[in-house]
PDB file of C-alpha atoms in Angstrom:
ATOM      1  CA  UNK A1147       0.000   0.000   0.000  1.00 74.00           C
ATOM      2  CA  UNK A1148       3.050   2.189   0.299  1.00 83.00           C
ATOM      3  CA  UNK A1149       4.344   1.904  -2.963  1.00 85.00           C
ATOM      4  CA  UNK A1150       0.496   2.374  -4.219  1.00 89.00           C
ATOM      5  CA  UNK A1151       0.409   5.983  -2.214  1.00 92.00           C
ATOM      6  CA  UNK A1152       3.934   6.910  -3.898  1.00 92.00           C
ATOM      7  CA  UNK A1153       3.068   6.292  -6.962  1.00 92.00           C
ATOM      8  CA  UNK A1154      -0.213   8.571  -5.891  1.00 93.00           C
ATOM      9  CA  UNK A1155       2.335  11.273  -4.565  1.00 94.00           C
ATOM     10  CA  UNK A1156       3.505  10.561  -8.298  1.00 94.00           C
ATOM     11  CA  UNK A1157       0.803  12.145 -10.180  1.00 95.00           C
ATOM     12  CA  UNK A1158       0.031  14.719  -7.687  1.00 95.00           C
ATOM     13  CA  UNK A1159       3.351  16.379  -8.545  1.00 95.00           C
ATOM     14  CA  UNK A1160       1.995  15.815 -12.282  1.00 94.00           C
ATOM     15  CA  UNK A1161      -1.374  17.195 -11.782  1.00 95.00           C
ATOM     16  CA  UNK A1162       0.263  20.688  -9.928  1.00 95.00           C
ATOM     17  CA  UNK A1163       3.472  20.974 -12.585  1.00 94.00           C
ATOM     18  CA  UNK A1164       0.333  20.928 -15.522  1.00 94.00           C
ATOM     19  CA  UNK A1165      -1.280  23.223 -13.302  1.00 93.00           C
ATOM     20  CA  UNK A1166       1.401  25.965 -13.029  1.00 93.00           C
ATOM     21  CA  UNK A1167       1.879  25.343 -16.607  1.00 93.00           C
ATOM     22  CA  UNK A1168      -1.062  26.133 -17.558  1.00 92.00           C
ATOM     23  CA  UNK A1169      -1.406  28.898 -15.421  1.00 90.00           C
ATOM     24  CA  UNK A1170       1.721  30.522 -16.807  1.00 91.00           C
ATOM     25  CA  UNK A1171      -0.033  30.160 -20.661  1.00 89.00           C
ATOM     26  CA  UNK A1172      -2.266  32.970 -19.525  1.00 86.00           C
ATOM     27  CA  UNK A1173      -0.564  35.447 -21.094  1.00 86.00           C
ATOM     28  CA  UNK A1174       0.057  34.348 -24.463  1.00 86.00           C
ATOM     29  CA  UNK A1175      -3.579  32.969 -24.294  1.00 84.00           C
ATOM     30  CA  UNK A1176      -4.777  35.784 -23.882  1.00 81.00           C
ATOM     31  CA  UNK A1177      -2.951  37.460 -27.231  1.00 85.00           C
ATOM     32  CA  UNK A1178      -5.349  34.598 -29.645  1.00 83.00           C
ATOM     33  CA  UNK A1179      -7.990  33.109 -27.855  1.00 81.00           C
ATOM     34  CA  UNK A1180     -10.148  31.862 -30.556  1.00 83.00           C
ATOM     35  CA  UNK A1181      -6.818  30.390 -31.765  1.00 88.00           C
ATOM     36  CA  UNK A1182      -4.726  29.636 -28.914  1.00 88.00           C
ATOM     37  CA  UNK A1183      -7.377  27.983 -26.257  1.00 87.00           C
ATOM     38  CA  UNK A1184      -8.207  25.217 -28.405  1.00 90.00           C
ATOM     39  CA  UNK A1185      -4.393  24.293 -29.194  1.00 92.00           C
ATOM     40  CA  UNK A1186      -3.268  24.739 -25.544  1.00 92.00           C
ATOM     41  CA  UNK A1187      -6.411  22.383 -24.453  1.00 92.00           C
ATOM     42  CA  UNK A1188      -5.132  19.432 -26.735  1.00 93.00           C
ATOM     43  CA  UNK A1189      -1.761  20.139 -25.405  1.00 94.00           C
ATOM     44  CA  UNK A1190      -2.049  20.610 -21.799  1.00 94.00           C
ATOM     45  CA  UNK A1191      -5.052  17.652 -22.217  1.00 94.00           C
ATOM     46  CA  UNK A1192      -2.783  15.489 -23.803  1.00 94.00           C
ATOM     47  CA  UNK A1193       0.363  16.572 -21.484  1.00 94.00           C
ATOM     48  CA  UNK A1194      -1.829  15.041 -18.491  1.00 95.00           C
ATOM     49  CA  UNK A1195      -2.881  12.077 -19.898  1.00 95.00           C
ATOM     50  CA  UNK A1196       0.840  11.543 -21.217  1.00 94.00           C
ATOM     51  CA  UNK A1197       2.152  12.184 -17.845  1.00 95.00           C
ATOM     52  CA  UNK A1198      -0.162   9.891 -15.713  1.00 95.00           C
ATOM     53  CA  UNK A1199       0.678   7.101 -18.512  1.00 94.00           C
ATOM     54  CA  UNK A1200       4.128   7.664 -18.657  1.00 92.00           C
ATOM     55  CA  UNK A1201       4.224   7.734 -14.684  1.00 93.00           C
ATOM     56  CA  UNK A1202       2.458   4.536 -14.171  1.00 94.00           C
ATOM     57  CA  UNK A1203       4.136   2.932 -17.199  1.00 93.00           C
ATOM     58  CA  UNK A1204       7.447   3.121 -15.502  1.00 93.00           C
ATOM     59  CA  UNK A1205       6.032   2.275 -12.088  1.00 93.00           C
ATOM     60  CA  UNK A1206       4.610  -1.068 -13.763  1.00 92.00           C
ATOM     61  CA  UNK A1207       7.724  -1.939 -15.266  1.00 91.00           C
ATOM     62  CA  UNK A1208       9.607  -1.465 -11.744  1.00 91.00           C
ATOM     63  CA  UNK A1209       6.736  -3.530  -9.975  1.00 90.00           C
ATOM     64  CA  UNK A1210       7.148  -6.382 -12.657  1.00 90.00           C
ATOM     65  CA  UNK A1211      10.668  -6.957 -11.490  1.00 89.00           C
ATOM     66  CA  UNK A1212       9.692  -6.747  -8.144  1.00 89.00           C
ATOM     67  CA  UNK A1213       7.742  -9.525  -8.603  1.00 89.00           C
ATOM     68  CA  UNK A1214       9.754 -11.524 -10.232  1.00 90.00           C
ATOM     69  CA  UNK A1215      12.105 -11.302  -7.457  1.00 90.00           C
ATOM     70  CA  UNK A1216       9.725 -11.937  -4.901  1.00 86.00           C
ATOM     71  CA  UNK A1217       9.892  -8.450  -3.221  1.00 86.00           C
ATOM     72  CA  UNK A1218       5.848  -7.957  -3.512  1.00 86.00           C
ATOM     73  CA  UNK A1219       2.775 -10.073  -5.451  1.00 89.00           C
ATOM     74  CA  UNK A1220       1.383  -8.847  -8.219  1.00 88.00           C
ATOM     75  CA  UNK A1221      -1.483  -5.831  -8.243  1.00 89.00           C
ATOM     76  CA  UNK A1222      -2.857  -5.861 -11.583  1.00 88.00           C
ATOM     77  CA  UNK A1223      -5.085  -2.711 -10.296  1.00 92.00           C
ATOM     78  CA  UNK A1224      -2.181  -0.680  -8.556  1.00 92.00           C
ATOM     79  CA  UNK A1225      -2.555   2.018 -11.919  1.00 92.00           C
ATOM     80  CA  UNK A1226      -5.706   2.539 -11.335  1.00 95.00           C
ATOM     81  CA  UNK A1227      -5.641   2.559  -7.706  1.00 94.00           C
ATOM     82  CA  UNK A1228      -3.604   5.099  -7.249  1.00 95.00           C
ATOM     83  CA  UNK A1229      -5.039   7.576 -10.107  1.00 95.00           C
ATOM     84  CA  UNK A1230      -7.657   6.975  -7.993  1.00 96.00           C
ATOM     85  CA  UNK A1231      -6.767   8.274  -4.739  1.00 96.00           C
ATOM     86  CA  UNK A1232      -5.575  11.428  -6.551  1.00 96.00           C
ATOM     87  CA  UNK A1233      -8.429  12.237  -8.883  1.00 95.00           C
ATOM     88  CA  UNK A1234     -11.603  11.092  -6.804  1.00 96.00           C
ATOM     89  CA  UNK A1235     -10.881  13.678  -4.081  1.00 95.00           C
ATOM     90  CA  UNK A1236     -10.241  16.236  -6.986  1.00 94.00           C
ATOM     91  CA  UNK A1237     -13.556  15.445  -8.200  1.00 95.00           C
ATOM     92  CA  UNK A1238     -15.195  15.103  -5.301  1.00 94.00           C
ATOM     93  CA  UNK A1239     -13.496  18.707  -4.768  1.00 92.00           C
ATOM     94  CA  UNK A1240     -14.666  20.548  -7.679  1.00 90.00           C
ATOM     95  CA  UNK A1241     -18.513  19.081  -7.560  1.00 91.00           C
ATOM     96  CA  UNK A1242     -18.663  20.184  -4.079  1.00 89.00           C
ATOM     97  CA  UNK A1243     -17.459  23.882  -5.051  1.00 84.00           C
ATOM     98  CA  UNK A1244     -20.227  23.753  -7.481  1.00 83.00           C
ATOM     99  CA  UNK A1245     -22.722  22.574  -4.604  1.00 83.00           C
ATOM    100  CA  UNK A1246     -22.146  24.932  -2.311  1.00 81.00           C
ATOM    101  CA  UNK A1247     -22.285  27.800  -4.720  1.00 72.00           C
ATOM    102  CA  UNK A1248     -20.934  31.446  -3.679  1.00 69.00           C
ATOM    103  CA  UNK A1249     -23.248  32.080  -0.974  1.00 69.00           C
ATOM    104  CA  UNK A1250     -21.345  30.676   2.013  1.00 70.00           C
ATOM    105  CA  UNK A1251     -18.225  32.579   3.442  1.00 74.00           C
ATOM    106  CA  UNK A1252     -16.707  30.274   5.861  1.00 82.00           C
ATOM    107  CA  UNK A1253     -12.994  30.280   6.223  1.00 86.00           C
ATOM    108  CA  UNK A1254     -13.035  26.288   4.853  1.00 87.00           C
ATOM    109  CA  UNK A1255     -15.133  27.114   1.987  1.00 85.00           C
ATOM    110  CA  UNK A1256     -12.818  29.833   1.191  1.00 84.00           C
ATOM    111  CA  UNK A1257      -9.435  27.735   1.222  1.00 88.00           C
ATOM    112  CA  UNK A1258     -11.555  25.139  -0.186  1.00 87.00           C
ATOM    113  CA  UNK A1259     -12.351  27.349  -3.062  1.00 85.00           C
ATOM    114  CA  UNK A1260      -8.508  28.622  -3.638  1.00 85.00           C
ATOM    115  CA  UNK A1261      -7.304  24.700  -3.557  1.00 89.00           C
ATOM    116  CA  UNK A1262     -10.181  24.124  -6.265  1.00 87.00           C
ATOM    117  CA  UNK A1263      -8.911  27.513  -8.230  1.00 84.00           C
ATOM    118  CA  UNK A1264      -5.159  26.198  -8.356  1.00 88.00           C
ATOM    119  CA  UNK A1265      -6.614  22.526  -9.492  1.00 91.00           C
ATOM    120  CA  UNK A1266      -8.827  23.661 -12.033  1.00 87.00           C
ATOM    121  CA  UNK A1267      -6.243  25.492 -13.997  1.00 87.00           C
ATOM    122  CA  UNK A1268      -5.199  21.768 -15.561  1.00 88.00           C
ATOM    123  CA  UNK A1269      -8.376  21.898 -17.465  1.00 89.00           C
ATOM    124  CA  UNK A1270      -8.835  25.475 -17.542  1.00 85.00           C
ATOM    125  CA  UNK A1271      -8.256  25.323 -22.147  1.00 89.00           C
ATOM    126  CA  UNK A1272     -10.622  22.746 -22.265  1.00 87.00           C
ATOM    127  CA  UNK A1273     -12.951  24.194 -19.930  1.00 84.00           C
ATOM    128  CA  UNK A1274     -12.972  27.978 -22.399  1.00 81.00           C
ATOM    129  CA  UNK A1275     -13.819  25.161 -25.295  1.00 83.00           C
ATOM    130  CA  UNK A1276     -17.644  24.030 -23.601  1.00 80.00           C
ATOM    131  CA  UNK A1277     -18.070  27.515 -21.381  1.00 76.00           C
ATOM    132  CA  UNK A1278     -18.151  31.524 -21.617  1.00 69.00           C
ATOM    133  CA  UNK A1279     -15.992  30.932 -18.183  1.00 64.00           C
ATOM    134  CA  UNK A1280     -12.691  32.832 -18.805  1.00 63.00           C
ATOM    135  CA  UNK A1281      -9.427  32.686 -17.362  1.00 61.00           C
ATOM    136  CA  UNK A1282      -9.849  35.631 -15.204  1.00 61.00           C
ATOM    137  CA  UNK A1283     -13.392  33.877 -13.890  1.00 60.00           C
ATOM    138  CA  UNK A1284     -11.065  30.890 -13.125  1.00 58.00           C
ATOM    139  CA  UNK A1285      -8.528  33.036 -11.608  1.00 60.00           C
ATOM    140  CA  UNK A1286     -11.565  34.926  -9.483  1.00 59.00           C
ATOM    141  CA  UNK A1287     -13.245  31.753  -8.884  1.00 53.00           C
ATOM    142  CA  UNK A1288     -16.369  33.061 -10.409  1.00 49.00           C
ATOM    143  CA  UNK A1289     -16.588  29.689 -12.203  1.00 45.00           C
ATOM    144  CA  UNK A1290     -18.692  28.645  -9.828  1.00 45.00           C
ATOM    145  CA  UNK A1291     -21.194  31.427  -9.854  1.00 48.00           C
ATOM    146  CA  UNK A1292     -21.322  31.345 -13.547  1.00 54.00           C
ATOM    147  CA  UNK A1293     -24.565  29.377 -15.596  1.00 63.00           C
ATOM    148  CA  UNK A1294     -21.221  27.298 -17.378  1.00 73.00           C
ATOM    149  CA  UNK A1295     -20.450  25.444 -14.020  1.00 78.00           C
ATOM    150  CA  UNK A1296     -22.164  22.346 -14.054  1.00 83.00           C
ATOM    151  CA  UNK A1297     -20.923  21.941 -17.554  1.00 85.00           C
ATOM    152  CA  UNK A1298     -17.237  23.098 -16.179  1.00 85.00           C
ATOM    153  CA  UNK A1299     -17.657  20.594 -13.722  1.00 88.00           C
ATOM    154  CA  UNK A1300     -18.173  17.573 -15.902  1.00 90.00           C
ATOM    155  CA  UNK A1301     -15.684  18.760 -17.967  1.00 91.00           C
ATOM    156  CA  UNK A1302     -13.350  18.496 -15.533  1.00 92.00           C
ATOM    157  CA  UNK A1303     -13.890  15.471 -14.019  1.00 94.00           C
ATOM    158  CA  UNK A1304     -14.298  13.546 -17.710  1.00 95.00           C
ATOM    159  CA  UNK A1305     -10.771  14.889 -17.899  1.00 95.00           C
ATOM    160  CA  UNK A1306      -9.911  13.313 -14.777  1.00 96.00           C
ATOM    161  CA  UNK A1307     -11.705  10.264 -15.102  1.00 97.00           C
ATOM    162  CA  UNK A1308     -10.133   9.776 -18.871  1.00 96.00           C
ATOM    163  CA  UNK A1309      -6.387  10.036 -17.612  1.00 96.00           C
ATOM    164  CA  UNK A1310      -6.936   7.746 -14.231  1.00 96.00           C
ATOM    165  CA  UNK A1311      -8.229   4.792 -16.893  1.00 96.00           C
ATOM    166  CA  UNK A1312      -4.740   6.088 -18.704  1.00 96.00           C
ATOM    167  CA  UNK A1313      -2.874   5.528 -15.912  1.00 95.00           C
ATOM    168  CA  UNK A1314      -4.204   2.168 -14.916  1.00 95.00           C
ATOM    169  CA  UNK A1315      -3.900   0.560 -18.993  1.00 95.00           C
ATOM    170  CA  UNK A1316      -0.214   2.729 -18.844  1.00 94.00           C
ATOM    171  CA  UNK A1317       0.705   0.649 -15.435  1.00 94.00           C
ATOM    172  CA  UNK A1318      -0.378  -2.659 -17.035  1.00 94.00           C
ATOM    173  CA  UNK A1319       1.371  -2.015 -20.736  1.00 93.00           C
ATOM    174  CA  UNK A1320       4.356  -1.118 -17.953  1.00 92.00           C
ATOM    175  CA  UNK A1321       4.054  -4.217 -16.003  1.00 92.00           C
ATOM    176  CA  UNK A1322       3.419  -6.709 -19.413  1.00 90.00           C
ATOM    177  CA  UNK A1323       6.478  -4.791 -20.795  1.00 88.00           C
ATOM    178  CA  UNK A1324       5.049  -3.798 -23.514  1.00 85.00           C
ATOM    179  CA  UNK A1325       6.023  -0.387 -25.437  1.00 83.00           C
ATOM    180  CA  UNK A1326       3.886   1.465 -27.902  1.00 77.00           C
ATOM    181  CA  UNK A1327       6.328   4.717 -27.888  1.00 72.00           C
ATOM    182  CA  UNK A1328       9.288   2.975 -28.980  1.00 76.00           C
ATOM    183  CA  UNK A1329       7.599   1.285 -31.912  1.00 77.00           C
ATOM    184  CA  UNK A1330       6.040   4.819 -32.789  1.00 77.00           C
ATOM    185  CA  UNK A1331       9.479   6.208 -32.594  1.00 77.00           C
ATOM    186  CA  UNK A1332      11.375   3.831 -34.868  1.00 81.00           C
ATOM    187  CA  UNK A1333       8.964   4.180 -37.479  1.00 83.00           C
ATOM    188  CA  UNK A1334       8.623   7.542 -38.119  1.00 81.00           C
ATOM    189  CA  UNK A1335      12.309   7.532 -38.308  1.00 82.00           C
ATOM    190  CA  UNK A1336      12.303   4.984 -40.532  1.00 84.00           C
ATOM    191  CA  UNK A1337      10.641   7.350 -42.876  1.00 83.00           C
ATOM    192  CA  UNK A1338      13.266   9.775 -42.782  1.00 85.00           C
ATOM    193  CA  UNK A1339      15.982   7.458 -43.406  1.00 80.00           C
ATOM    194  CA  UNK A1340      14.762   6.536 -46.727  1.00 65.00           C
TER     195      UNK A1340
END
C-alpha cells in the first residue's frame, strides 16, 4: 500500500506541474484566444494524460521486477488505484465547489475554493472550449457562480476520469512490458531514413 500511495504522490506532482503550466499560458492565451485555447487544451489535455501514462508505465515496469524477485505479489489494479486516490478527491473537490455555490463565506469554503482555483487550472483550455468561463473567472473563482459550471464541472472530471483509466492501462502495458512509444518512434524515423 506504500508503494500504491507513492506512486499517488507521483501524479500529484503531475497534476500541480500541468497546473502551473497552464497557469503561466495565460498570457500568451490571452494574445489569440479563438486560436490559442483550443491548441493549448489538446496540449495541456494530452500533457496530463501523457504524464499519468508515462508515470504509471514506468512504475509497472519497476513492480514487474519486483515480482519476479519476490519483493511484492502482483497488483494488476495498482494504476488505477492510485489515479484513484488522486483524482476522486479532486472530483469530489470541484462538484462540491459547485454545490455549495458562492453564498457561504466560511474560512473552509474559502481555502476550499482557492485549492479548487489552483486545481482547475489543468483543465482550464478545455474548460474555455464548452463555457463563456474565462481565465480571469477561473482566476476569481467566479466559475462557480457562472450558468457554465455544471458543464465546467463535468468537464473536468471527464478529464480526470479519462487520464486515471490512462494511468491504470499505462501501469499494465508497464508491467506486461510492452512499449507502444518505442515502436512509434522507430517508425517515423524509418521514414526519414529513406
Amino acid at each position: 500500500m506504500k508503494n500504491t500511495l507513492k506512486c499517488s504522490l507521483y501524479l500529484l506532482a503531475r497534476i500541480i506541474l500541468v497546473c502551473m503550466l497552464s497557469f503561466m499560458a495565460i498570457p500568451l492565451s490571452s494574445v489569440a484566444p479563438k486560436i490559442l485555447n483550443p491548441i493549448l487544451a489538446v496540449l495541456y489535455t494530452g500533457m496530463l494524460i501523457y504524464f499519468f501514462v508515462l508515470t504509471m508505465w514506468h512504475e509497472g515496469g519497476k513492480d514487474s521486477n519486483r515480482v519476479e524477485i519476490g519483493v511484492m505479489k502482483p497488483m494488476p489494479y495498482k494504476g488505477f488505484l492510485s489515479a484513484f486516490i488522486v483524482t476522486v478527491p479532486l472530483m469530489i473537490l470541484s462538484y462540491s465547489m459547485y454545490a455549495v455555490g458562492q453564498d457561504v463565506s466560511s474560512i473552509i469554503i474559502r481555502a476550499l475554493k482557492i485549492l479548487w482555483t489552483v486545481f482547475a487550472f489543468s483543465t482550464s483550455y478545455a474548460m474555455l472550449l464548452f463555457t463563456s468561463t474565462t481565465e480571469s473567472d477561473i482566476m476569481e473563482g467566479a466559475a462557480t457562480q457562472s450558468s457554465d459550471a455544471l458543464i465546467t464541472v463535468i468537464v473536468f472530471c471527464v478529464i480526470y476520469f479519462v487520464a486515471s483509466i490512462s494511468a491504470g492501462v499505462g501501469y499494465n502495458f508497464g508491467y506486461r512490458k510492452i512499449e507502444v512509444v518505442s515502436k512509434i518512434k522507430a517508425t517515423i524515423l524509418s521514414l526519414f531514413k529513406k
